Short mmCIF file of C-alpha atoms in Angstrom, two decimals:
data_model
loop_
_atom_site.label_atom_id
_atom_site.label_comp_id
_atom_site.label_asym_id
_atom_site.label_seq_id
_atom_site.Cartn_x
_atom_site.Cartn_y
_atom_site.Cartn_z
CA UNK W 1 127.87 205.57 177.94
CA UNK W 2 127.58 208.00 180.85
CA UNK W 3 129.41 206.18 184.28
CA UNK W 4 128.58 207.44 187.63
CA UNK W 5 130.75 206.68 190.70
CA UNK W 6 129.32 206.32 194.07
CA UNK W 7 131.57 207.20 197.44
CA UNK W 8 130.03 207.33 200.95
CA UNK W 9 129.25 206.80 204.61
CA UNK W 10 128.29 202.96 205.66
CA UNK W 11 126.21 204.15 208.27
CA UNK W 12 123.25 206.79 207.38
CA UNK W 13 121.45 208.42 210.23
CA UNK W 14 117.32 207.34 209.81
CA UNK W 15 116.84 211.48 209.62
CA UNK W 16 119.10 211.37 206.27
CA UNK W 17 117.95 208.22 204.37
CA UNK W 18 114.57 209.49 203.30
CA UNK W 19 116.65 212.77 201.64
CA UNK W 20 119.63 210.33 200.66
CA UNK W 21 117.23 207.79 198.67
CA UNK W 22 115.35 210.75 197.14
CA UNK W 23 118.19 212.65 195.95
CA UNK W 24 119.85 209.56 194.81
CA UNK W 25 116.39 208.52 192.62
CA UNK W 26 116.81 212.08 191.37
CA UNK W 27 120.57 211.60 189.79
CA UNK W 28 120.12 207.93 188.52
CA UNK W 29 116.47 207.63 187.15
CA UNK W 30 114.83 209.02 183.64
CA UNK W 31 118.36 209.53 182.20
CA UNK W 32 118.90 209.36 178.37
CA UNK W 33 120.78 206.89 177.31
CA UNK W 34 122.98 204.23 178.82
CA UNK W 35 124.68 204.17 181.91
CA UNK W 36 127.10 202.40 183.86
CA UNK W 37 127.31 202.63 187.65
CA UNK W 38 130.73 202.20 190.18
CA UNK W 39 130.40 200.84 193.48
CA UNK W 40 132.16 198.96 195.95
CA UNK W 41 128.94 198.04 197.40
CA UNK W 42 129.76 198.12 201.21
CA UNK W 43 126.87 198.37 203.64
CA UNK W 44 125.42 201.83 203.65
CA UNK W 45 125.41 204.60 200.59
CA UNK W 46 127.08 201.91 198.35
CA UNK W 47 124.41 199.52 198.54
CA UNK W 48 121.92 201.81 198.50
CA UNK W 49 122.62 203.55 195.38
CA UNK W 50 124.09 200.35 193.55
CA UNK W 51 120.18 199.26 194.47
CA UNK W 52 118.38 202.13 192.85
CA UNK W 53 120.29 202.49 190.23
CA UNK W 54 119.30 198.82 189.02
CA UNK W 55 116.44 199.59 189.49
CA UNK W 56 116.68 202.46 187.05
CA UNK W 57 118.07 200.20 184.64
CA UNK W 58 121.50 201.06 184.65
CA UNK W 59 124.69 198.57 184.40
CA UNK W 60 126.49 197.68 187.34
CA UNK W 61 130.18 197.67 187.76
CA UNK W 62 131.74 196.00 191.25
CA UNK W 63 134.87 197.26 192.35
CA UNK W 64 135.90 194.65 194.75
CA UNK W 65 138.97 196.12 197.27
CA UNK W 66 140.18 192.92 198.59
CA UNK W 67 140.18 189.11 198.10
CA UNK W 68 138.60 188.48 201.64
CA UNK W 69 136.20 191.70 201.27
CA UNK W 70 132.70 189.63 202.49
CA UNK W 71 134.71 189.29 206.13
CA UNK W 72 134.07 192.82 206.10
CA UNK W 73 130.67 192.68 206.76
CA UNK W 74 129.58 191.92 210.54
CA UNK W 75 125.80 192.62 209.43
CA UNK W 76 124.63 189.39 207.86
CA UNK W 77 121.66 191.54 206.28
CA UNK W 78 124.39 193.88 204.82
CA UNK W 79 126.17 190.43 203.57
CA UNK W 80 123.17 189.08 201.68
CA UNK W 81 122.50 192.31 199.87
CA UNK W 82 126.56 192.41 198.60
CA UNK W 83 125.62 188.80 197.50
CA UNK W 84 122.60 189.95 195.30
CA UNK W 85 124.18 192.97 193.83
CA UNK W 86 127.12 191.61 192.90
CA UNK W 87 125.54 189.07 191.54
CA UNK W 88 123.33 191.41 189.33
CA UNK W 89 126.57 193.42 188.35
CA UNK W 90 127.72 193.49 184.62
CA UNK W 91 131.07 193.62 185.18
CA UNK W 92 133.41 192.86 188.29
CA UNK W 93 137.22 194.91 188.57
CA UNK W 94 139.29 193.94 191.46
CA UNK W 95 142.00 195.72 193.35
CA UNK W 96 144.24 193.06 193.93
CA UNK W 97 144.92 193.12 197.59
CA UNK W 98 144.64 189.65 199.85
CA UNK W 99 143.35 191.99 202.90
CA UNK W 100 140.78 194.44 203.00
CA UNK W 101 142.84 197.46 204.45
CA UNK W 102 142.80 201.01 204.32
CA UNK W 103 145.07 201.11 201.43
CA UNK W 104 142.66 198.69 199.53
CA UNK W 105 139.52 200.84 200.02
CA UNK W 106 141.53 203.88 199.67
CA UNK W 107 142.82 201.88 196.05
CA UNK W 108 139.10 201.31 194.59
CA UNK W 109 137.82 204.49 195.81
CA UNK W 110 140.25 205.86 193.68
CA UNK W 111 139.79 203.42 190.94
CA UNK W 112 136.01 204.63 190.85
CA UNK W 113 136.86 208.27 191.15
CA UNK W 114 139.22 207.92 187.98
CA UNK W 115 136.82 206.00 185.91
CA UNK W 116 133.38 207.80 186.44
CA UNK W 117 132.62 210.84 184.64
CA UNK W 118 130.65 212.19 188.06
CA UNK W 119 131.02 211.13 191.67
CA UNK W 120 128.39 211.06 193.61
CA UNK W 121 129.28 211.35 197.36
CA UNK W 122 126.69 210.66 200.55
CA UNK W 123 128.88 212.78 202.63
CA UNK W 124 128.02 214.73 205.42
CA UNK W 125 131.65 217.54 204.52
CA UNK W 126 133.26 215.94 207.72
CA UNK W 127 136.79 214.82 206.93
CA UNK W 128 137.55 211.08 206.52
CA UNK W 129 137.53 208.76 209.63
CA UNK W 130 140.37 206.65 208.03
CA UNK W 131 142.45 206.30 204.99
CA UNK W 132 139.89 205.65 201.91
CA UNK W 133 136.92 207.45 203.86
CA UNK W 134 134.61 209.27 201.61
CA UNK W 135 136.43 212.94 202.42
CA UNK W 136 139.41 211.77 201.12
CA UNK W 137 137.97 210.09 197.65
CA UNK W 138 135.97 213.21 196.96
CA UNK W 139 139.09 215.51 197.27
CA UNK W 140 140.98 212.99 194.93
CA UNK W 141 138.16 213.33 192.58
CA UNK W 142 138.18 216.89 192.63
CA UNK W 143 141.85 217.09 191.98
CA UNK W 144 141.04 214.90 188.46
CA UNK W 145 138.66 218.01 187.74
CA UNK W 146 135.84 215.58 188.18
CA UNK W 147 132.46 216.59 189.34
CA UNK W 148 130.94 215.71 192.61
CA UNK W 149 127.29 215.62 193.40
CA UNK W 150 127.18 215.40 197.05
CA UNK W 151 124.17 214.43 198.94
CA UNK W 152 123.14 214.79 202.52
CA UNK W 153 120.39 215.92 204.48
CA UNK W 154 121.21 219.46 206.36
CA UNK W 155 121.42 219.85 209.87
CA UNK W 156 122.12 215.73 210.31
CA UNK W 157 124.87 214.62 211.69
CA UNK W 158 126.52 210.81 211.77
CA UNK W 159 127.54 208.95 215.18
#
């Protein structure tokens, strides 16, 4: 079984998500064979391509960072779509920590970057706003020789 890791921004300019949805279609559909998907599933790239690649028929693995993760989420919307796909995941791996902090997101992004066999990264090449950011998992995944697909529309830039 193939596994594909997602890392990536929670916010996606309007500009980008057209290009982001496409290009993520384009990695996780008509595949041979089976494969098993890695996301944390915050609001943003993680939903999004935990989403489509359901749709695509693939298995979904949660990596949940914290025991009080769903506080996380200030967008109810964003809430009720964790809900959903983690309840449609296969599988469920959890980091351990009591409080979602820096050091828990920065522990499952690495968690995901170890077990994938690709990264995929909706990352517009800024460096990380914070420990755990999506600069900072695709570097670690690099340094495991791992390869990253990264996606973003050119010439877009976050808030």
């Amino acid at each position: 079984m193939k596994r594909i890791g997602v890392t990536g921004h929670r916010s996606i300019p309007v500009e980008a998500l057209a290009h982001v949805r496409q290009s993520l279609r384009s990695v996780l559909c008509g595949r041979q064979g089976p494969l098993e998907v890695l996301s944390s599933l915050a609001e943003g790239a993680d939903q999004l391509f935990a989403g489509i690649a359901l749709e695509c028929g693939a298995d979904l693995t949660v990596v949940i960072p914290s025991e009080d993760y769903e506080g996380d989420f200030a967008d109810a919307e964003a809430l009720a779509r964790y809900r959903q796909l983690r309840h449609r995941a296969a599988q469920e791996v959890r980091m351990g920590f009591a409080r979602s902090t820096d050091e828990a997101y920065y522990a499952a992004g690495t968690y995901i970057a170890e077990t994938c066999d690709r990264l995929v990264a909706v990352w517009d090449g800024l460096p990380a706003r914070g420990h755990g950011g999506t600069a900072e998992i695709v570097a670690y995944a690099r340094t495991l020789g791992k390869p990253v697909t990264v996606i973003w529309r050119e010439g877009v830039t976050r808030q």
